Amino acid sequence: MGAVDTVLADGVLVGVPRLPIAERAAALDAALDRHLADRAAGEAAAVAGVFDLALPDLELAAGDAAAGTPLWQACRARSRSRYGGQARVVRPRARWADLVLPDTHVAQLRSLVAAVHHRTRVLHEWGFADRSSRGLGTAALFAGPSGTGKTLAAEVIARELGLDLVVVDLSQVVSKFIGETEKNLSRVFDAVEDGAAVLLFDEADTLFGKRTEVRDSHDRYANLEVGYMLQRMESFTGLAILTTNARSVLDQAFLRRLRLVVTFPYPDRAARETMWRRAFPAGVPADVDPERLAAVDLPGGGIAAAALTAAYVGADGERITGDQVATATRWELAKNGRSLGGR
């Protein structure tokens, strides 16, 4: 993963590489032995494959594990990085049950979880990392219309992995000054690699758009930014998820470097009915007719928003009424200039 910069007494900056995974796993095992901490067979190797901790932090995590903290959580707590204003950290709460997707799509999402869990075995025990130092991370594109669950799926994956979800704030990363965008992105990538998290680029076409014919200096520097992103994504060793509503505008070079592309479908009536059945938390007193509501053409994000609006509208009473749900649904449609008479 990333290197640690050390300044010597004479002012020379020297890059000290991180421990390789095998050495990190051995160091963690030794620290756990010193602290008399229990762990499952192979657990230290699996944890070391995800969390890039320095030796002092490994020792502290082993102490936490000996005190009763699960080893994964102990390393997660010791690895959290700071991202300044360039990214925000989301503590994921969404679960697999919150996703309404075809089984084939869920299988693709679960394969991303497997790619992180089994990273040590595949790359190092089975030798795939010996073939190349690039492309060792996992990058996936979630493409589809707005409101179809792309960001929600990223949160589900992060929660399943027991990792933070780091959402890049493009408004803070992208700069009009030459070279600043690349510097900002480098800081985010390095922090995520050091801290072990799922990296999310929402509306990724802003950064990963197609390179253009160079007509002026603006085009040249824009193409340099895209080139940098290609290079950095290829060297990134973690899990990065890109979302887009417009797959066609992405540079084809990015698509070739992706491990997985998941196309999120616009929900049909059966899927919308399932979403309405799950829209209100268990125990919420709500009069909902999922079959009737499913006739209204709303994606999952719109259904969730309508349900929350209805809950606020109905909170003064003992129940959320069907009329209140219908009103909230009309309001959700109106946000996009639509009515119950059409899409």
Short mmCIF file of C-alpha atoms in Angstrom, two decimals:
data_model
loop_
_atom_site.label_atom_id
_atom_site.label_comp_id
_atom_site.label_asym_id
_atom_site.label_seq_id
_atom_site.Cartn_x
_atom_site.Cartn_y
_atom_site.Cartn_z
CA MET A 1 0.00 0.00 0.00
CA GLY A 2 1.17 3.57 0.52
CA ALA A 3 4.54 4.58 1.87
CA VAL A 4 5.29 6.55 5.00
CA ASP A 5 7.38 9.70 4.55
CA THR A 6 10.17 10.18 7.08
CA VAL A 7 12.28 13.32 7.40
CA LEU A 8 15.89 12.69 8.40
CA ALA A 9 17.94 15.08 10.53
CA ASP A 10 19.51 16.74 7.49
CA GLY A 11 16.08 17.47 5.98
CA VAL A 12 16.06 14.72 3.36
CA LEU A 13 12.62 13.21 2.74
CA VAL A 14 12.77 9.42 2.50
CA GLY A 15 9.86 7.18 1.57
CA VAL A 16 9.64 4.15 3.90
CA PRO A 17 7.49 1.43 2.35
CA ARG A 18 4.69 -0.20 4.28
CA LEU A 19 5.09 -3.76 5.49
CA PRO A 20 4.14 -6.40 2.92
CA ILE A 21 0.99 -8.29 3.84
CA ALA A 22 2.82 -11.49 4.85
CA GLU A 23 5.14 -9.58 7.20
CA ARG A 24 2.24 -7.57 8.58
CA ALA A 25 0.31 -10.76 9.30
CA ALA A 26 3.32 -12.30 11.04
CA ALA A 27 3.83 -9.14 13.11
CA LEU A 28 0.16 -9.13 14.10
CA ASP A 29 0.28 -12.80 15.07
CA ALA A 30 3.34 -12.13 17.22
CA ALA A 31 1.66 -9.15 18.89
CA LEU A 32 -1.44 -11.23 19.61
CA ASP A 33 0.76 -13.89 21.18
CA ARG A 34 2.43 -11.30 23.40
CA HIS A 35 -0.95 -10.08 24.59
CA LEU A 36 -2.33 -13.63 24.93
CA ALA A 37 -5.20 -12.68 22.61
CA ASP A 38 -7.41 -15.37 21.10
CA ARG A 39 -8.14 -15.44 17.35
CA ALA A 40 -9.46 -17.85 14.79
CA ALA A 41 -7.13 -19.75 12.48
CA GLY A 42 -6.03 -17.49 9.63
CA GLU A 43 -7.78 -14.45 11.13
CA ALA A 44 -4.60 -12.40 11.48
CA ALA A 45 -3.71 -12.97 7.83
CA ALA A 46 -7.20 -11.97 6.66
CA VAL A 47 -7.16 -8.82 8.78
CA ALA A 48 -3.63 -7.89 7.69
CA GLY A 49 -4.72 -8.15 4.07
CA VAL A 50 -7.20 -5.31 4.58
CA PHE A 51 -5.83 -3.04 7.29
CA ASP A 52 -2.45 -1.47 6.48
CA LEU A 53 -1.29 -0.81 10.02
CA ALA A 54 2.20 0.16 11.12
CA LEU A 55 3.90 -1.90 13.85
CA PRO A 56 2.89 0.37 16.78
CA ASP A 57 -0.74 0.25 15.68
CA LEU A 58 -0.62 -3.53 15.29
CA GLU A 59 0.58 -3.74 18.90
CA LEU A 60 -2.25 -1.49 20.09
CA ALA A 61 -4.84 -3.45 18.11
CA ALA A 62 -3.56 -6.70 19.63
CA GLY A 63 -3.98 -5.15 23.08
CA ASP A 64 -7.54 -4.15 22.22
CA ALA A 65 -8.24 -7.70 21.01
CA ALA A 66 -6.89 -9.14 24.26
CA ALA A 67 -9.28 -6.82 26.13
CA GLY A 68 -12.24 -8.31 24.29
CA THR A 69 -12.64 -6.21 21.13
CA PRO A 70 -13.06 -8.37 18.00
CA LEU A 71 -9.80 -8.28 16.06
CA TRP A 72 -11.37 -6.83 12.89
CA GLN A 73 -13.00 -4.01 14.84
CA ALA A 74 -9.82 -3.35 16.81
CA CYS A 75 -7.83 -2.91 13.60
CA ARG A 76 -10.61 -0.85 12.02
CA ALA A 77 -10.56 1.59 14.94
CA ARG A 78 -6.77 1.91 14.76
CA SER A 79 -6.76 2.48 11.01
CA ARG A 80 -9.23 5.32 10.59
CA SER A 81 -7.78 8.21 8.62
CA ARG A 82 -8.70 11.87 8.42
CA TYR A 83 -9.91 13.22 5.08
CA GLY A 84 -10.28 16.91 5.83
CA GLY A 85 -12.99 18.51 3.73
CA GLN A 86 -12.29 16.37 0.65
CA ALA A 87 -14.35 13.37 1.70
CA ARG A 88 -16.91 12.46 4.31
CA VAL A 89 -17.07 9.26 6.30
CA VAL A 90 -20.38 7.40 6.42
CA ARG A 91 -21.00 4.80 9.12
CA PRO A 92 -22.98 2.35 6.99
CA ARG A 93 -26.30 1.01 8.27
CA ALA A 94 -28.03 -0.39 5.19
CA ARG A 95 -28.47 -4.17 4.92
CA TRP A 96 -28.93 -6.65 2.10
CA ALA A 97 -32.67 -6.73 2.86
CA ASP A 98 -32.87 -3.04 1.95
CA LEU A 99 -31.89 -3.81 -1.66
CA VAL A 100 -34.54 -4.85 -4.18
CA LEU A 101 -32.53 -6.19 -7.10
CA PRO A 102 -32.47 -9.30 -9.29
CA ASP A 103 -30.53 -12.24 -7.84
CA THR A 104 -27.85 -11.91 -10.53
CA HIS A 105 -27.13 -8.34 -9.45
CA VAL A 106 -26.97 -9.29 -5.77
CA ALA A 107 -24.48 -12.03 -6.66
CA GLN A 108 -22.28 -9.44 -8.36
CA LEU A 109 -22.39 -7.22 -5.29
CA ARG A 110 -21.52 -10.13 -3.01
CA SER A 111 -18.51 -10.89 -5.19
CA LEU A 112 -17.10 -7.47 -4.23
CA VAL A 113 -17.33 -8.47 -0.58
CA ALA A 114 -15.55 -11.73 -1.39
CA ALA A 115 -12.79 -9.82 -3.21
CA VAL A 116 -11.93 -8.00 0.02
CA HIS A 117 -12.39 -10.95 2.37
CA HIS A 118 -10.21 -13.28 0.31
CA ARG A 119 -7.62 -10.77 -0.87
CA THR A 120 -4.74 -12.38 1.01
CA ARG A 121 -5.50 -15.87 -0.25
CA VAL A 122 -6.01 -14.94 -3.90
CA LEU A 123 -3.23 -12.40 -4.31
CA HIS A 124 -0.55 -13.80 -2.06
CA GLU A 125 -1.20 -17.43 -1.19
CA TRP A 126 -2.27 -18.24 -4.75
CA GLY A 127 0.34 -15.95 -6.29
CA PHE A 128 -1.67 -13.52 -8.43
CA ALA A 129 0.22 -10.58 -6.91
CA ASP A 130 3.49 -12.05 -8.16
CA ARG A 131 2.42 -11.44 -11.76
CA SER A 132 1.98 -7.66 -11.51
CA SER A 133 2.08 -4.83 -9.02
CA ARG A 134 -0.86 -3.08 -10.70
CA GLY A 135 -4.55 -3.82 -10.73
CA LEU A 136 -4.43 -5.50 -7.31
CA GLY A 137 -7.37 -3.52 -5.97
CA THR A 138 -11.04 -3.85 -6.87
CA ALA A 139 -12.87 -1.14 -8.81
CA ALA A 140 -16.54 -1.41 -9.71
CA LEU A 141 -19.00 0.77 -11.58
CA PHE A 142 -22.62 1.02 -10.50
CA ALA A 143 -24.57 2.43 -13.45
CA GLY A 144 -28.26 3.17 -13.78
CA PRO A 145 -30.96 5.81 -13.44
CA SER A 146 -31.16 8.05 -10.40
CA GLY A 147 -32.82 6.49 -7.38
CA THR A 148 -32.22 2.85 -8.32
CA GLY A 149 -30.07 2.02 -5.29
CA LYS A 150 -26.48 2.54 -6.42
CA THR A 151 -25.31 4.49 -3.37
CA LEU A 152 -27.41 2.30 -1.09
CA ALA A 153 -25.65 -0.78 -2.48
CA ALA A 154 -22.25 0.77 -1.72
CA GLU A 155 -23.36 1.31 1.86
CA VAL A 156 -24.58 -2.29 2.12
CA ILE A 157 -21.19 -3.58 0.93
CA ALA A 158 -19.29 -1.38 3.39
CA ARG A 159 -21.47 -2.56 6.26
CA GLU A 160 -21.07 -6.20 5.28
CA LEU A 161 -17.29 -5.73 5.27
CA GLY A 162 -17.25 -3.90 8.59
CA LEU A 163 -15.60 -0.86 6.97
CA ASP A 164 -16.34 2.85 6.74
CA LEU A 165 -17.73 4.26 3.51
CA VAL A 166 -15.67 7.26 2.38
CA VAL A 167 -17.61 9.46 -0.05
CA VAL A 168 -15.48 11.81 -2.11
CA ASP A 169 -16.73 15.41 -2.06
CA LEU A 170 -16.19 16.39 -5.68
CA SER A 171 -16.90 20.05 -4.94
CA GLN A 172 -13.83 20.10 -2.69
CA VAL A 173 -11.62 17.82 -4.79
CA VAL A 174 -12.02 19.31 -8.27
CA SER A 175 -10.04 22.54 -8.63
CA LYS A 176 -9.69 25.09 -11.41
CA PHE A 177 -5.99 25.41 -10.58
CA ILE A 178 -3.58 23.28 -12.57
CA GLY A 179 -2.45 20.19 -10.69
CA GLU A 180 -4.58 20.82 -7.59
CA THR A 181 -7.25 18.24 -8.50
CA GLU A 182 -4.58 15.54 -8.77
CA LYS A 183 -3.06 16.56 -5.42
CA ASN A 184 -6.45 16.48 -3.72
CA LEU A 185 -7.27 13.07 -5.16
CA SER A 186 -3.86 11.72 -4.17
CA ARG A 187 -4.50 12.72 -0.55
CA VAL A 188 -7.86 10.92 -0.56
CA PHE A 189 -6.50 7.75 -2.18
CA ASP A 190 -3.55 7.62 0.21
CA ALA A 191 -5.76 8.17 3.25
CA VAL A 192 -8.17 5.42 2.20
CA GLU A 193 -5.34 2.97 1.55
CA ASP A 194 -3.81 3.76 4.93
CA GLY A 195 -7.16 3.61 6.72
CA ALA A 196 -8.93 0.71 5.00
CA ALA A 197 -12.35 1.87 3.82
CA VAL A 198 -14.66 1.57 0.84
CA LEU A 199 -14.07 4.53 -1.46
CA LEU A 200 -17.13 5.93 -3.24
CA PHE A 201 -17.18 8.34 -6.16
CA ASP A 202 -20.79 9.42 -6.60
CA GLU A 203 -21.58 10.87 -10.04
CA ALA A 204 -18.20 9.64 -11.20
CA ASP A 205 -18.61 10.97 -14.75
CA THR A 206 -17.50 14.34 -13.34
CA LEU A 207 -13.98 12.93 -12.91
CA PHE A 208 -13.93 9.97 -15.27
CA GLY A 209 -15.33 11.59 -18.42
CA LYS A 210 -13.99 10.91 -21.88
CA ARG A 211 -10.79 12.57 -22.98
CA THR A 212 -11.25 15.02 -25.80
CA GLU A 213 -9.29 16.25 -28.76
CA VAL A 214 -6.85 18.89 -27.56
CA ARG A 215 -7.85 22.31 -28.89
CA ASP A 216 -6.51 24.50 -26.12
CA SER A 217 -4.71 24.39 -22.77
CA HIS A 218 -7.96 23.64 -20.92
CA ASP A 219 -8.44 20.45 -22.93
CA ARG A 220 -4.83 19.45 -22.37
CA TYR A 221 -5.01 19.81 -18.59
CA ALA A 222 -8.43 18.13 -18.44
CA ASN A 223 -6.95 15.16 -20.28
CA LEU A 224 -4.02 15.11 -17.87
CA GLU A 225 -6.49 14.84 -14.97
CA VAL A 226 -8.20 11.89 -16.63
CA GLY A 227 -4.82 10.30 -17.28
CA TYR A 228 -3.88 10.71 -13.63
CA MET A 229 -7.14 9.09 -12.53
CA LEU A 230 -6.47 6.13 -14.81
CA GLN A 231 -3.04 5.66 -13.31
CA ARG A 232 -4.19 6.11 -9.70
CA MET A 233 -7.14 3.76 -10.03
CA GLU A 234 -4.87 1.08 -11.44
CA SER A 235 -2.42 1.37 -8.54
CA PHE A 236 -5.13 1.65 -5.85
CA THR A 237 -5.12 -1.47 -3.68
CA GLY A 238 -8.50 -1.10 -1.98
CA LEU A 239 -12.15 -1.25 -3.01
CA ALA A 240 -13.38 1.72 -5.06
CA ILE A 241 -16.97 2.10 -6.25
CA LEU A 242 -18.00 4.57 -8.94
CA THR A 243 -21.62 5.49 -9.58
CA THR A 244 -23.05 7.16 -12.66
CA ASN A 245 -26.37 7.92 -14.31
CA ALA A 246 -24.63 8.26 -17.67
CA ARG A 247 -22.32 5.34 -18.38
CA SER A 248 -21.87 6.42 -22.00
CA VAL A 249 -19.88 9.52 -21.03
CA LEU A 250 -17.17 7.58 -19.17
CA ASP A 251 -13.80 7.14 -20.78
CA GLN A 252 -13.50 3.61 -22.20
CA ALA A 253 -10.07 3.25 -20.63
CA PHE A 254 -11.72 3.36 -17.20
CA LEU A 255 -14.23 0.69 -18.15
CA ARG A 256 -11.42 -1.66 -19.16
CA ARG A 257 -9.84 -1.28 -15.73
CA LEU A 258 -13.00 -2.07 -13.78
CA ARG A 259 -13.35 -5.44 -12.11
CA LEU A 260 -17.11 -5.28 -12.31
CA VAL A 261 -19.90 -3.25 -13.89
CA VAL A 262 -23.32 -3.57 -12.26
CA THR A 263 -26.24 -2.06 -14.18
CA PHE A 264 -29.04 -1.12 -11.80
CA PRO A 265 -32.42 -1.55 -13.50
CA TYR A 266 -35.30 0.86 -13.18
CA PRO A 267 -37.77 -1.01 -10.93
CA ASP A 268 -40.77 -2.64 -12.56
CA ARG A 269 -44.14 -2.84 -10.86
CA ALA A 270 -43.31 -6.03 -8.95
CA ALA A 271 -40.11 -4.51 -7.61
CA ARG A 272 -41.93 -1.31 -6.60
CA GLU A 273 -44.49 -3.36 -4.70
CA THR A 274 -41.70 -5.05 -2.75
CA MET A 275 -40.14 -1.65 -2.04
CA TRP A 276 -43.40 -0.28 -0.68
CA ARG A 277 -43.78 -3.33 1.58
CA ARG A 278 -40.38 -2.52 3.07
CA ALA A 279 -40.70 1.27 3.02
CA PHE A 280 -41.71 1.69 6.67
CA PRO A 281 -39.72 0.23 9.57
CA ALA A 282 -41.29 -2.67 11.43
CA GLY A 283 -43.71 -1.46 14.06
CA VAL A 284 -44.61 1.81 12.32
CA PRO A 285 -48.43 2.07 12.27
CA ALA A 286 -49.04 2.84 8.59
CA ASP A 287 -51.94 2.10 6.25
CA VAL A 288 -50.18 1.13 3.06
CA ASP A 289 -51.56 -0.60 -0.03
CA PRO A 290 -48.33 -1.75 -1.73
CA GLU A 291 -50.09 -3.19 -4.76
CA ARG A 292 -51.92 0.05 -5.48
CA LEU A 293 -48.92 2.26 -4.75
CA ALA A 294 -46.74 0.13 -7.05
CA ALA A 295 -48.77 1.43 -9.99
CA VAL A 296 -47.12 4.82 -9.45
CA ASP A 297 -43.88 5.06 -11.42
CA LEU A 298 -41.28 5.87 -8.76
CA PRO A 299 -37.76 4.45 -8.32
CA GLY A 300 -36.59 3.13 -4.98
CA GLY A 301 -35.12 6.43 -3.86
CA GLY A 302 -38.42 8.17 -4.53
CA ILE A 303 -40.37 5.53 -2.63
CA ALA A 304 -38.07 5.87 0.39
CA ALA A 305 -38.40 9.66 0.29
CA ALA A 306 -42.19 9.50 0.03
CA ALA A 307 -42.39 7.11 2.96
CA LEU A 308 -40.31 9.41 5.14
CA THR A 309 -42.39 12.45 4.15
CA ALA A 310 -45.59 10.56 4.97
CA ALA A 311 -44.15 9.64 8.36
CA TYR A 312 -43.49 13.30 9.20
CA VAL A 313 -46.93 14.33 7.97
CA GLY A 314 -48.62 11.61 9.99
CA ALA A 315 -46.52 11.88 13.15
CA ASP A 316 -49.15 13.99 14.93
CA GLY A 317 -51.66 11.15 14.74
CA GLU A 318 -51.71 7.58 15.94
CA ARG A 319 -51.28 6.16 12.43
CA ILE A 320 -49.91 7.13 9.06
CA THR A 321 -52.97 7.09 6.83
CA GLY A 322 -53.25 5.93 3.26
CA ASP A 323 -54.21 9.46 2.23
CA GLN A 324 -51.03 10.82 3.77
CA VAL A 325 -48.93 8.26 1.90
CA ALA A 326 -50.72 9.16 -1.33
CA THR A 327 -50.12 12.87 -0.71
CA ALA A 328 -46.44 12.27 -0.04
CA THR A 329 -46.22 10.24 -3.26
CA ARG A 330 -47.77 13.09 -5.28
CA TRP A 331 -45.31 15.53 -3.74
CA GLU A 332 -42.42 13.26 -4.68
CA LEU A 333 -43.63 13.12 -8.28
CA ALA A 334 -44.04 16.90 -8.34
CA LYS A 335 -40.35 17.37 -7.47
CA ASN A 336 -39.57 16.22 -11.00
CA GLY A 337 -42.47 18.01 -12.62
CA ARG A 338 -44.62 14.88 -12.81
CA SER A 339 -48.11 13.97 -11.70
CA LEU A 340 -50.03 10.75 -11.14
CA GLY A 341 -51.19 10.97 -14.73
CA GLY A 342 -47.77 10.26 -16.26
CA ARG A 343 -44.08 9.65 -15.76
#
